[in-house]
Each structure stands twice: as C-alpha cells, then as structure tokens.
Coordinates of C-alpha atoms in Angstrom, one line a residue:
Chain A
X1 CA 90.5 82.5 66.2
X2 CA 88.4 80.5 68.8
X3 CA 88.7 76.9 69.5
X4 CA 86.4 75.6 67.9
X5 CA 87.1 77.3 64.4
X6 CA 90.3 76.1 65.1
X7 CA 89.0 72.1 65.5
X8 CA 87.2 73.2 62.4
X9 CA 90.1 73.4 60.4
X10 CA 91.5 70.3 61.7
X11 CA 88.6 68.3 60.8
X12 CA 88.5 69.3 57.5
X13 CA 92.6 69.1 56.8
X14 CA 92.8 66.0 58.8
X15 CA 96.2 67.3 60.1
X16 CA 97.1 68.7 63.5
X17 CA 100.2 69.7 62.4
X18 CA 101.8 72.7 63.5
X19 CA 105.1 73.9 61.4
X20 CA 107.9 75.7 63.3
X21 CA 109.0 78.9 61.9
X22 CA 112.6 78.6 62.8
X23 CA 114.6 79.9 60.4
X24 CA 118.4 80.1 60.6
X25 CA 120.2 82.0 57.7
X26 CA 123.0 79.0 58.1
X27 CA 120.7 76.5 57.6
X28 CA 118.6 78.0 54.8
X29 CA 119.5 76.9 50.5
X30 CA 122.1 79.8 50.0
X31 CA 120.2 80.8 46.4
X32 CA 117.8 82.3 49.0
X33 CA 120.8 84.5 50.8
X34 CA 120.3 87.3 47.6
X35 CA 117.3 88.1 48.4
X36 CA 116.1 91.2 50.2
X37 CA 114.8 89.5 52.8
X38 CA 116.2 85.9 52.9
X39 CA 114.4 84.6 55.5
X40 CA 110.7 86.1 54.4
X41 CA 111.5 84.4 51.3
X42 CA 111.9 80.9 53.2
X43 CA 108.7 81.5 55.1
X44 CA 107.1 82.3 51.8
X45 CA 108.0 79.6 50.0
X46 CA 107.3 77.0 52.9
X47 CA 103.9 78.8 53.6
X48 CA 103.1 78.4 50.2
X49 CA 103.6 75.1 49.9
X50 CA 102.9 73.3 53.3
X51 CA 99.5 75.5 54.1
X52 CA 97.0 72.8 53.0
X53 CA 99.0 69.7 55.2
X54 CA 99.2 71.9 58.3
X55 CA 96.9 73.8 60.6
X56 CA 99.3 76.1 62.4
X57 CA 103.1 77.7 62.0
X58 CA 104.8 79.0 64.9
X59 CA 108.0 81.1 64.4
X60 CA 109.9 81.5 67.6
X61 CA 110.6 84.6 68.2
X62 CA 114.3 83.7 69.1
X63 CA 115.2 83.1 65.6
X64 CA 114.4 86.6 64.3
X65 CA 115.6 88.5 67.6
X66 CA 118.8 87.3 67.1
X67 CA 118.9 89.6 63.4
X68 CA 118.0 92.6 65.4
X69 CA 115.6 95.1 63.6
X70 CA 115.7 92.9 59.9
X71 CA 114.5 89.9 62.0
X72 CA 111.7 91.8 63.4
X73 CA 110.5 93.3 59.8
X74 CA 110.9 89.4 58.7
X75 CA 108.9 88.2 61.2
X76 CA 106.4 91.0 60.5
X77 CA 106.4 90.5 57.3
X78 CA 105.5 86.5 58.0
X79 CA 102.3 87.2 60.2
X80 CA 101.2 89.6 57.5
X81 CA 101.1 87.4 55.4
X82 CA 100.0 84.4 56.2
X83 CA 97.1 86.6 58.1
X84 CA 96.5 87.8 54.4
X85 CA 96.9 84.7 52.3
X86 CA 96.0 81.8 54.5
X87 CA 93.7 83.4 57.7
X88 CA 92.0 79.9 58.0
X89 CA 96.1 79.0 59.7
X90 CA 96.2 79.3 63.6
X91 CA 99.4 81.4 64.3
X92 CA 101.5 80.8 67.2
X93 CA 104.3 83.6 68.7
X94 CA 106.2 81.4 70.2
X95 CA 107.6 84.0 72.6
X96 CA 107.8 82.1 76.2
X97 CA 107.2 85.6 77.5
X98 CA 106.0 86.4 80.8
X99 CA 106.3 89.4 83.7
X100 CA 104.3 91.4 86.0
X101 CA 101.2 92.5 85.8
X102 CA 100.9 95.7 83.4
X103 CA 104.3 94.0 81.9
X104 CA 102.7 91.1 80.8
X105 CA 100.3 93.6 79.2
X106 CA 103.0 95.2 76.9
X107 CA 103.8 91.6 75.5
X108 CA 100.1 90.7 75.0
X109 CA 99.7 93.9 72.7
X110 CA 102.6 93.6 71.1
X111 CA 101.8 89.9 70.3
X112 CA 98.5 90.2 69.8
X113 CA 97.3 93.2 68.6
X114 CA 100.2 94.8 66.9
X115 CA 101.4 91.6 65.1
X116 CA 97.8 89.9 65.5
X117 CA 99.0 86.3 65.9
X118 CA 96.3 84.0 67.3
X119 CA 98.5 82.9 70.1
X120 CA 101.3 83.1 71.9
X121 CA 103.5 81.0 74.3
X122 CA 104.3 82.0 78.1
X123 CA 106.4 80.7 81.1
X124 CA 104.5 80.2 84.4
X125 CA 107.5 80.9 87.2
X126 CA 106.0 84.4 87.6
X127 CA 102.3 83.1 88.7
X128 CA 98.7 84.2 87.7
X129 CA 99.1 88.1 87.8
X130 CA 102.2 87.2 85.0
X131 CA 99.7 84.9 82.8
X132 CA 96.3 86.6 83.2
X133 CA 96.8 90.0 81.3
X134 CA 97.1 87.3 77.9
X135 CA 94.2 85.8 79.3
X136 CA 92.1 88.8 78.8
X137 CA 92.3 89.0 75.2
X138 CA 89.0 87.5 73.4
X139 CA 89.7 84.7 70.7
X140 CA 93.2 84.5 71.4
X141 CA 94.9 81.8 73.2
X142 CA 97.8 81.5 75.7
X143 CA 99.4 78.2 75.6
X144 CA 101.6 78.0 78.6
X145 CA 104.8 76.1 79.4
X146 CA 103.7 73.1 81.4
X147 CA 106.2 70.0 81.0
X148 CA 109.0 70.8 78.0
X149 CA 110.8 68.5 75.7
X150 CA 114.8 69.6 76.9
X151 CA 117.2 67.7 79.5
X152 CA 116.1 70.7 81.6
X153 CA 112.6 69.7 82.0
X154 CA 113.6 67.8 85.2
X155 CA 115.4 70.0 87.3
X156 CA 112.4 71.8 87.8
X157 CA 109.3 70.4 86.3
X158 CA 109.2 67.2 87.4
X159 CA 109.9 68.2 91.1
X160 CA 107.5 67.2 93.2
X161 CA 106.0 70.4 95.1
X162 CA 103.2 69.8 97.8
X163 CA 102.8 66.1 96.8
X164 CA 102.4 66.2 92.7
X165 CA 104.9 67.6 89.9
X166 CA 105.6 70.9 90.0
X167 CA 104.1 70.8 85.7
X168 CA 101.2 69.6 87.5
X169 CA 100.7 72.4 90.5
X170 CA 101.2 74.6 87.2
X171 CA 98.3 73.1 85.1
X172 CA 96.2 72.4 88.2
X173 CA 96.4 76.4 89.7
X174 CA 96.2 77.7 86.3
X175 CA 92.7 76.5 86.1
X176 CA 91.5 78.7 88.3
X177 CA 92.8 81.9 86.8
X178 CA 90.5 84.0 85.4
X179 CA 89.5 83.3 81.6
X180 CA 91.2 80.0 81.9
X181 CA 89.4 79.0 78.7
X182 CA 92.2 80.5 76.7
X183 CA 95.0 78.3 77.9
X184 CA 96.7 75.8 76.3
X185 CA 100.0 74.0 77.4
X186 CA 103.1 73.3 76.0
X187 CA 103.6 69.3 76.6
X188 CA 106.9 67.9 75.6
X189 CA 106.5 64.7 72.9
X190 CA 109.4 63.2 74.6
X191 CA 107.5 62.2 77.1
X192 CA 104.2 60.3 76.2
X193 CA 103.9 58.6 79.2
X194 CA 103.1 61.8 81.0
X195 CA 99.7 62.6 78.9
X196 CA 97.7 60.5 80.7
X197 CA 98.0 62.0 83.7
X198 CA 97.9 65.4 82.0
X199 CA 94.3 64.4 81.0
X200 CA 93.5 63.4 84.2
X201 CA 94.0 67.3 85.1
X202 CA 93.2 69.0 81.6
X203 CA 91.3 66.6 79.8
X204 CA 89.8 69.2 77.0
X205 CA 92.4 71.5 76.7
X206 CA 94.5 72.2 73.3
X207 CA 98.4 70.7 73.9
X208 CA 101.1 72.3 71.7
X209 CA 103.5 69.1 71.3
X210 CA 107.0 70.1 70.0
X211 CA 109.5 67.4 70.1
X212 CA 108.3 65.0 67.6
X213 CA 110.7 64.0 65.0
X214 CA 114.2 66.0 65.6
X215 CA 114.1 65.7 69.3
X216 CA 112.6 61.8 69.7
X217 CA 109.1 62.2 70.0
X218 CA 107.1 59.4 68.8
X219 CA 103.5 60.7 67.1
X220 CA 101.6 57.2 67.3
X221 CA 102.3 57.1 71.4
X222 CA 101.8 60.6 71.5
X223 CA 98.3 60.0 70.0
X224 CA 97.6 57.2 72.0
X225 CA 97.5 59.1 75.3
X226 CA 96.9 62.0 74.5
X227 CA 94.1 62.7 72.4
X228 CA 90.6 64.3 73.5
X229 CA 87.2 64.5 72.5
X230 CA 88.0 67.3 69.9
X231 CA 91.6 66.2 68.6
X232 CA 93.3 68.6 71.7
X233 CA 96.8 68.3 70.1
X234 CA 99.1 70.3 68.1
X235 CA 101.6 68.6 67.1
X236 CA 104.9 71.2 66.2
X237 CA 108.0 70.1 63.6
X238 CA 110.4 72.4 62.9
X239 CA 113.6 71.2 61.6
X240 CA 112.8 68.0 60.4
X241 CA 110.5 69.7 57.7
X242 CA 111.7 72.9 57.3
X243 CA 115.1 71.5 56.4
X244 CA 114.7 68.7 54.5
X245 CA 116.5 70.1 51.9
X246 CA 119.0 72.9 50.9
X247 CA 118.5 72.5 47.4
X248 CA 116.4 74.6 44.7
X249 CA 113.4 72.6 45.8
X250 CA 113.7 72.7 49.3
X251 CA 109.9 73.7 49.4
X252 CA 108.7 71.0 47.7
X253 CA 110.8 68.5 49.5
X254 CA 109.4 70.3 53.2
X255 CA 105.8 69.3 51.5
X256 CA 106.8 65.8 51.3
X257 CA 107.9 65.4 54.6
X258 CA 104.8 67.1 55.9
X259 CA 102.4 65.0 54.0
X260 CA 104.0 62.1 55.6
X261 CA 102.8 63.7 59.1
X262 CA 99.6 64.9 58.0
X263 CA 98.9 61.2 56.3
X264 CA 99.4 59.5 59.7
X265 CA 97.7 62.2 61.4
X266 CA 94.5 61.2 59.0
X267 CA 94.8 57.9 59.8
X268 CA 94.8 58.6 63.5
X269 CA 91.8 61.1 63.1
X270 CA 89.9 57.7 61.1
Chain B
X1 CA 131.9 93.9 81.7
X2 CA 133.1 92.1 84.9
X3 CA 132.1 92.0 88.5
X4 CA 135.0 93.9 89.7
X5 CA 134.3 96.6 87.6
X6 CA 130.6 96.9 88.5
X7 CA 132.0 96.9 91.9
X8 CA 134.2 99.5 92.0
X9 CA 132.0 101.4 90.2
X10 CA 129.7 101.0 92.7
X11 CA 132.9 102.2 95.8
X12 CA 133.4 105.3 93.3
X13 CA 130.1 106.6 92.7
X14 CA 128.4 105.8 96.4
X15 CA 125.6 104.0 94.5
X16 CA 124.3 100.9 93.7
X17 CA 121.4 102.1 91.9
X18 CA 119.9 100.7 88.6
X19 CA 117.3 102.8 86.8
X20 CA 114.4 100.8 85.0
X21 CA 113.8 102.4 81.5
X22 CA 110.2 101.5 80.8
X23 CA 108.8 103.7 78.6
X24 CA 105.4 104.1 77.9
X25 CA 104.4 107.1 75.9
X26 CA 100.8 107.5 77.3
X27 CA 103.3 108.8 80.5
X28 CA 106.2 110.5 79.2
X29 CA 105.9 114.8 78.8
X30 CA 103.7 115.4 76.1
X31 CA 106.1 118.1 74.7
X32 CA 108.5 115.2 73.6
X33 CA 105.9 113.3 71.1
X34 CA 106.4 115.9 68.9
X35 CA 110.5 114.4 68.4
X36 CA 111.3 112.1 65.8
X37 CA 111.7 109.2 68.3
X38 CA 110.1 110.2 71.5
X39 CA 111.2 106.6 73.3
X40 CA 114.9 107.5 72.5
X41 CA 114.6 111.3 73.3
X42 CA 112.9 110.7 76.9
X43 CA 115.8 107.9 77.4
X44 CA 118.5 110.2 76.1
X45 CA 117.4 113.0 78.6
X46 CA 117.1 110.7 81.7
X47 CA 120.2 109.3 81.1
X48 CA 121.8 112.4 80.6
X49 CA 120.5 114.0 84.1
X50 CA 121.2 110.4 86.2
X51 CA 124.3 108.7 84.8
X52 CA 126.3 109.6 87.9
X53 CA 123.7 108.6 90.6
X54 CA 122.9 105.2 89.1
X55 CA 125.7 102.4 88.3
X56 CA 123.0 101.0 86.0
X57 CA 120.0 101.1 83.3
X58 CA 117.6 98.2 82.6
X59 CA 115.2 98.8 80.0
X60 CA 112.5 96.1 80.4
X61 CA 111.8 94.4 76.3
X62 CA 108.2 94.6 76.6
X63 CA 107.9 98.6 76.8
X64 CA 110.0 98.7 73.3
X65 CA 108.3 95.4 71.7
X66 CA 105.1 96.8 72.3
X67 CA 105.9 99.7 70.1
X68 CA 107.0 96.9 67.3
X69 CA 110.0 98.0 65.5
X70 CA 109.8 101.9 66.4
X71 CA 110.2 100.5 69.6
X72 CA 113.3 97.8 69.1
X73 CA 114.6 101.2 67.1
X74 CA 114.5 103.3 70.3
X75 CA 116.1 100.0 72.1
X76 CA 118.7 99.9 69.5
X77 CA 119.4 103.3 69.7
X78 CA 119.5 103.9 73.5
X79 CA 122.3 100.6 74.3
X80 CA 124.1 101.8 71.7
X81 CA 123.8 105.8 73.2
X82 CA 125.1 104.1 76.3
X83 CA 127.9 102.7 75.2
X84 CA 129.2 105.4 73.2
X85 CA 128.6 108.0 75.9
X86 CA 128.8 106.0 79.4
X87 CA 130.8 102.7 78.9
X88 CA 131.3 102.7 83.2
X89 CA 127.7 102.3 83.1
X90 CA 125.9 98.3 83.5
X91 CA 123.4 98.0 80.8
X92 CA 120.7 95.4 81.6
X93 CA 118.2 93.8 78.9
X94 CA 114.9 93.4 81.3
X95 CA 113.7 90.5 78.7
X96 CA 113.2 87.1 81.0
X97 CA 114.1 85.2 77.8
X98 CA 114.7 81.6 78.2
X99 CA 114.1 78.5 75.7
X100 CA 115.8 75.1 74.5
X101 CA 119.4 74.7 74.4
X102 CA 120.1 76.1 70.7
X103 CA 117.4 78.7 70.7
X104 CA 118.8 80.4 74.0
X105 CA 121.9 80.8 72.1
X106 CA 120.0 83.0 69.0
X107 CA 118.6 85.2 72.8
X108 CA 121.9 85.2 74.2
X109 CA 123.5 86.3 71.1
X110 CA 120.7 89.1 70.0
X111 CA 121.5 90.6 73.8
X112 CA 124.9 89.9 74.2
X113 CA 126.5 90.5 70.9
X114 CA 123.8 92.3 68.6
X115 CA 122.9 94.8 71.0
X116 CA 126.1 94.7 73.2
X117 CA 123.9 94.6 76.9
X118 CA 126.4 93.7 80.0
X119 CA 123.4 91.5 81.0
X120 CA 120.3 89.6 80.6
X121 CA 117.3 88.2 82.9
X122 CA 116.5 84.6 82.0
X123 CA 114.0 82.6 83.5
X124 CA 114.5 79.4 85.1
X125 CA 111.6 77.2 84.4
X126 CA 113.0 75.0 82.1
X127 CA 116.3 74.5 84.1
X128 CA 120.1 74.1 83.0
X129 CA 120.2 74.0 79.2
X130 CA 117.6 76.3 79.1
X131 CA 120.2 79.0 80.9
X132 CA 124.0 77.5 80.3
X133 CA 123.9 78.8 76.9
X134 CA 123.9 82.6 78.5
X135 CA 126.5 81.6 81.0
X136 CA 128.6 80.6 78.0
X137 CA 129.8 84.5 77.1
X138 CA 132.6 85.8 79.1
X139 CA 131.9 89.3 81.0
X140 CA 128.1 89.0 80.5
X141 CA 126.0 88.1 83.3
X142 CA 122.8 86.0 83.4
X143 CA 120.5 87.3 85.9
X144 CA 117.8 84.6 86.9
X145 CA 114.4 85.1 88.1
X146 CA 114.4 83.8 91.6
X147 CA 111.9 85.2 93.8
X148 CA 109.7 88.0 92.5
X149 CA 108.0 90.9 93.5
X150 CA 104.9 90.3 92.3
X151 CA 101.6 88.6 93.9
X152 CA 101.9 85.8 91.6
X153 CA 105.0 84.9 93.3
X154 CA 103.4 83.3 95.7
X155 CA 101.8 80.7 93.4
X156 CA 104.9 78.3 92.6
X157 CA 108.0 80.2 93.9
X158 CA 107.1 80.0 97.7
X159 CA 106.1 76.7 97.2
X160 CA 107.6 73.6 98.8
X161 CA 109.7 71.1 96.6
X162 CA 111.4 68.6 98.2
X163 CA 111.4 70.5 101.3
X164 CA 112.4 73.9 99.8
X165 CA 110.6 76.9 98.8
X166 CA 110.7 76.3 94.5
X167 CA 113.4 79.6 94.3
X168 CA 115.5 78.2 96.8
X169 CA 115.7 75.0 95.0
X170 CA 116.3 77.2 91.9
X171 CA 119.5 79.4 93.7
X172 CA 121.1 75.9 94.8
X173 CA 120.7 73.8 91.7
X174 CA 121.9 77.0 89.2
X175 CA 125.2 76.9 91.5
X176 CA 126.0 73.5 89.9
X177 CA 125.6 74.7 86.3
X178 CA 128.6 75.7 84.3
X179 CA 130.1 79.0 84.4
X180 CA 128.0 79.1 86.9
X181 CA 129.5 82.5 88.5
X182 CA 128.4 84.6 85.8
X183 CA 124.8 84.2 87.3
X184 CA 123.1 87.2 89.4
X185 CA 119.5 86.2 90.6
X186 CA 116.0 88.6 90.2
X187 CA 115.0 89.4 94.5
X188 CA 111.4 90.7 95.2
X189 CA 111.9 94.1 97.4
X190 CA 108.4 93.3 99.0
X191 CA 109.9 90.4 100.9
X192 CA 113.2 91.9 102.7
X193 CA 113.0 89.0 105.2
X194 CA 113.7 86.3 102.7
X195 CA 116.7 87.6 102.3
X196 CA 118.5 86.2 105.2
X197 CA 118.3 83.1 103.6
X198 CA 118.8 83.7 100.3
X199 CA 122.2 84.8 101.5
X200 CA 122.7 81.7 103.4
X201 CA 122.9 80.0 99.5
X202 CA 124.4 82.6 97.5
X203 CA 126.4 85.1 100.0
X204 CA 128.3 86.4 97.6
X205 CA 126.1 86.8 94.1
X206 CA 124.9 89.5 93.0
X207 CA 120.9 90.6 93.4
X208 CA 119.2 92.5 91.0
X209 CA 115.5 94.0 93.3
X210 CA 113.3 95.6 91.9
X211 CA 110.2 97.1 94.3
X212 CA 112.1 99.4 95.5
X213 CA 109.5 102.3 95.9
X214 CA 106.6 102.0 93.6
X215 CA 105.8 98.4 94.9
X216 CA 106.2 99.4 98.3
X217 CA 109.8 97.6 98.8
X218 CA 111.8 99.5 101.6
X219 CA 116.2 100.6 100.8
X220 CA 117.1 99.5 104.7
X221 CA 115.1 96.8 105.1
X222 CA 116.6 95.8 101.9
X223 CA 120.1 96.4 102.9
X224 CA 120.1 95.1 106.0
X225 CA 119.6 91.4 105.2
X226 CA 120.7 91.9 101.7
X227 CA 124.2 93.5 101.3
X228 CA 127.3 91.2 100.9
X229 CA 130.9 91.8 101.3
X230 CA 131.2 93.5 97.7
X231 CA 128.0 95.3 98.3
X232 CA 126.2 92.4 95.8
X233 CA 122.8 94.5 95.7
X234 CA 121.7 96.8 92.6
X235 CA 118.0 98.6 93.5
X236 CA 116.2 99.4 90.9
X237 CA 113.6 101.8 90.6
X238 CA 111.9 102.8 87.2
X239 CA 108.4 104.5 87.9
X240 CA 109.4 106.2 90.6
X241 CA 112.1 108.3 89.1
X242 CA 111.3 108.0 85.2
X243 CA 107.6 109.4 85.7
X244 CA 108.8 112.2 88.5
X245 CA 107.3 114.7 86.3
X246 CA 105.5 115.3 83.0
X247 CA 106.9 119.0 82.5
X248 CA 109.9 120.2 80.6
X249 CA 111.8 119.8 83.7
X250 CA 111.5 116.1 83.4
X251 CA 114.6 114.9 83.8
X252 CA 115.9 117.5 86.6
X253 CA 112.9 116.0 88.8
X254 CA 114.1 112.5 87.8
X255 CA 117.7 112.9 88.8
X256 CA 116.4 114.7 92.3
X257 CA 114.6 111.4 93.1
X258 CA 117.7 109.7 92.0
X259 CA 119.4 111.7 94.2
X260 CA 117.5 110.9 97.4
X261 CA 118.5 107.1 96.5
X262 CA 122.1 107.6 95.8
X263 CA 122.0 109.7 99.5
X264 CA 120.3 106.7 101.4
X265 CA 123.0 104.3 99.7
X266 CA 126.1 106.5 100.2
X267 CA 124.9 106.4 104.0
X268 CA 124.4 102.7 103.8
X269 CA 127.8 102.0 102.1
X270 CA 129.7 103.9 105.3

C-alpha cells in the first residue's frame, strides 16, 4: 500500500487508529478456547467488527511465536484474511526485526512477500546495511524503532550521542539511507513532549504511536504535537480494546471502545 | 545448560567452535530438494559430520522464517534432533528478538521453553526491561548485540554517548541489570582490536563472533585480545563450512573445514 492510499483511508474513516493484534490465549473469552484455532477466531471476530473504526491492525509477532508452529498458521491465517476481506486495512508485522545485510533480506521476504503485510517494524542498533534490504521493497513501509514507550527507552535512547539523543542520530542518519521514503518510526505516546522535536527532524513522516491508553499515553497531547500536513500518525491500542471484555460479546464491546478513539480522532481530524 | 558445562565442553573437545546453520536452499546440494524436508536433511547431515569439532550450532530465525512454516518446521525439527542426539552440544536461536517487558517474555518463552535453545541473541536498543525478561530463566543465556560485524555498525554502535562508544555504554549498563550473569554479548570479528577493551568491561563474559572467515575476521587476531581465563570466546562460522561443497560429499567437505578450525583452536587452547 503507498502512503498516500493509506492517508486515503484515513480521510475517509476519520480514524488513525491502528488495533494491536496481541492475542494471549489467557486473556481471551474461554468459549473461544474450543475452537480449532482459538486465536484466528479472536482475530476474526475483532476484524469483523472493528474494520470500519480503524485503519490498521498490527499483530506482534511475539504473541504467536510463543505457540510455536499453531501460532504461525494463526497468524497466517490473520493476514490472509484481512488481505482478503478488508485490503483497504494497512497491515503492520510488528516484528522489530533487524540483521545483516542479506539477513535482513530473509525477514523482508518472509514479512513481505510470503505473508504480504504492508509493513513491518525494525530495530536500528545494527545501522543502514540492517534497515535498507526492507527499504528496497516498493509500496511497503518500514517503520523503525526510534524513541519507545517502556522504562527502557532511557538507558539508551535518550542518551545523548555526538550532541543530540541517540532516537534523534537514528531518525536524522536514517534519512539518508537509500529509499528513505519508506520509513516510518515508532514514537512512544508516553512521551508527547518529544514530537515536537521529532518534527523538527521528520516533519512528514508516518509515526506508529503505541502507548496510548494501557501504558499512559494521552491522544489529545499526542495530537497536539504531533500531527503533519497529512495526519502522519498511527495511533496503536492493543489491550485496552481488544480486552474489553471476556464475555460472549467481547467483540462488540472491543467496537465500543474503539468508536470512542475513532470519535475523538474525528474530532481532531475537524 | 550452564557456563561450566559449556566450558568444559569446550577443555574436552579442543574447540570453541559454533557452526551457523543458515540455510538457504538456492545453496544447499541440489540432490537433497528431492527429500521431504530438505532444510532438516542438510542440517541433519552437517550435524552429523561436525558435532565433535564444534561445541555449538546457531541457526539464525530469518533463513527458517523465510521459508514460513516449512521453515519454523525444519527449525522445530533440527533443536529438537539436537537435543535428542547431542545434549553436550550449545544450541543458539540466531533471532535478535527484543520488545516491551511482557512481550519479551512470549520470545523468551517460544526460545527457551517451546523450542528448548540453551540461548538467544537479543538486542539492546530498548534497554533493561526490554532484555531482564530473558535473563529471568535459569541455565539460558541471553546473548546481546554489542558490536557487530557489519558496515552498519559503524552508524550508532561506534558512536560517542556520554563519552563512550554506544556498545561500550551498552556492556557497562547490562552489568547492572538482574541476573545479569546469564548475559554473553554479539563481537564483530572484523574489529579484533576492540577487543582489548571490551575485555577491560566484561573480562570474564562470554563472546559470541561471528566474521570469522567469510567476512574476513581473523582466529589469532581474534584470540589474542579476546580469550579470557575460561576461554570466554565461541567463533562462529556458517558459510564457510555449511556451503564447502554442493556435491554428495557435502558434509565430509564441511567437517574438513571444521576441522582446520578445531586444529587452529586446539593450538590456541595449549
């Protein structure tokens, strides 16, 4: 998908709203635990019922790893169909891959082409020769850890390296990399204060914002600063709308608590 | 498994030699794409013609990923092959995983318990609760990406933070995180000078180096700055003993290039 089918589609949902796939069998209504494939079964049912309020899902890969082979053939089964059903939705591996060269290759097929998600997130430590390989892909983007939402986020990020933050040195040198025009950045919501000096640096590119709701994030300050031209903000929540319920209607009650996003995301679009 | 063992694995077999298992089919003897699961067979004979020169195999995710699930199949099967058949052997999941507290958990458990590797590689960017979670298990190691081996290296890893190359900064601050001790750390080959003072912060931690050979990395140089009092050095080479040969005779020609390794170490260890 390119960008701008992408702004597209937030135009015309008025959402930015980006769902996280992360789906833990403990956490799941148990009804759901008989089925073949209880975690395709969640997916469907949220899909189904949040695809009109949201622009994007991201499963993280994490979640289905940790069920070995099943996990995969769920999280195959996921892209499938929502490529099938809903291809208007921008799909996110959320992978946080990254290695040399002809390495980072292997994961950019496998993310790509084999399970054809639009995008895919990577870590940075490893440099351009780690990051360009995803680059290289046409209408795909590679949205790259620049300053995350955890504790952690300081003992490295916010270092100063050469007189700016190293999450700066990362978006700053990544600019030059070949194909650049693919990148987006994962910006923690945690952090608000940070965006405007973000768009000082990247003032057009897409941000993937997780953090909002479960982890403290505030939309409205979010918004505020970081904003662009063309919207430029995906705005991830996982838990707090996946789980909203464990009951029978779980689905419908995730719908309810991401109509209350997308409404103050249409008010923010106004 | 524990250090100790690793060790005196090492003292008994003159060898502290890890094999990379990065399979790609488009390189592996065309005779063996006839077999049911090519990936597994080509492991299966490799491992069956090196086990006693190597202490070590470290199949890097990407190669199996990239083969969807076939290829976590073939992964599947060639851990659990190793276990069965070699338990002295140190099984290392390539995979440079590394996410928000509870989501490293679901990586540490699909490596550590699922598929039952001795090890991981984990990388650092998003600091301490990004990594403690893998550091949690007892007798697994977490081996972190410190300095690489790749070009790209040179982009944030050599770079000064607060008057510290970046991977410096990331050996001292992971010494502080609990359990820290279950920690090894990723050293480039290509830069056998750095060691010097990579020992000066962690004299005693293990280092897994890859560049050994087919990125140009050189055993003495290596060893000379490198070794520790408990050897605290696995080599790795992949393409250069995997690929020795696309005839039938595969695996003889790998465990000859082996062999010329485990000769240079046995002299080295004296």
């Amino acid at each position: 998908m390119t960008t701008q089918e992408l702004v597209a589609q937030i135009k015309k949902k008025k959402s930015f709203l980006c769902i996280g796939l992360d789906v833990d069998l403990n956490k799941i209504p148990t009804h759901l635990l008989k089925e073949e494939d209880p975690i395709f079964a969640f997916n469907k049912a949220i899909i189904d019922a949040t695809h009109h309020l949201c622009v994007s899902y991201k499963p993280n890969t994490a979640f289905y790893e940790a069920y070995g082979i099943k996990g995969w053939q769920s999280l195959e089964k996921t892209i499938n169909y929502l490529n099938k059903n809903y291809p208007e939705i921008y799909t996110i591996a959320d992978a946080k891959r990254g290695d040399i060269g002809n390495t980072s290759t292997m994961y950019a097929k496998a993310f790509f082409e084999d399970l054809a998600f639009d995008s895919v997130t990577v870590a940075p430590y490893m440099g351009k020769d780690s990051v360009e390989p995803f680059l290289a892909f046409d209408n795909k983007h590679t949205i790259m850890l620049a300053l995350t939402s955890n504790e952690g986020a300081f003992d490295f990020q916010t270092k100063t390296v050469e007189g700016k933050e190293l999450y700066k040195q990362v978006l700053e040198t990544s600019k030059s990399w070949k194909n650049s025009k693919n990148l987006m950045y994962v910006v923690g919501a945690t952090k608000a204060e940070y965006f405007t000096e973000i768009r000082k640096i990247v003032p057009n590119s897409f941000l993937l914002v997780p953090g909002v709701g479960a982890q403290g994030g505030n939309l409205q300050d979010v918004c505020k600063y970081g904003l662009s031209k063309n919207v430029g903000l995906l705005i991830n929540s996982s838990r707090g709308i996946i789980y909203a319920s464990k009951e029978a209607n779980f689905a419908e009650e995730a719908a309810k608590k991401a109509l209350e996003l997308q409404v103050q995301m249409a008010e923010i679009l106004n």
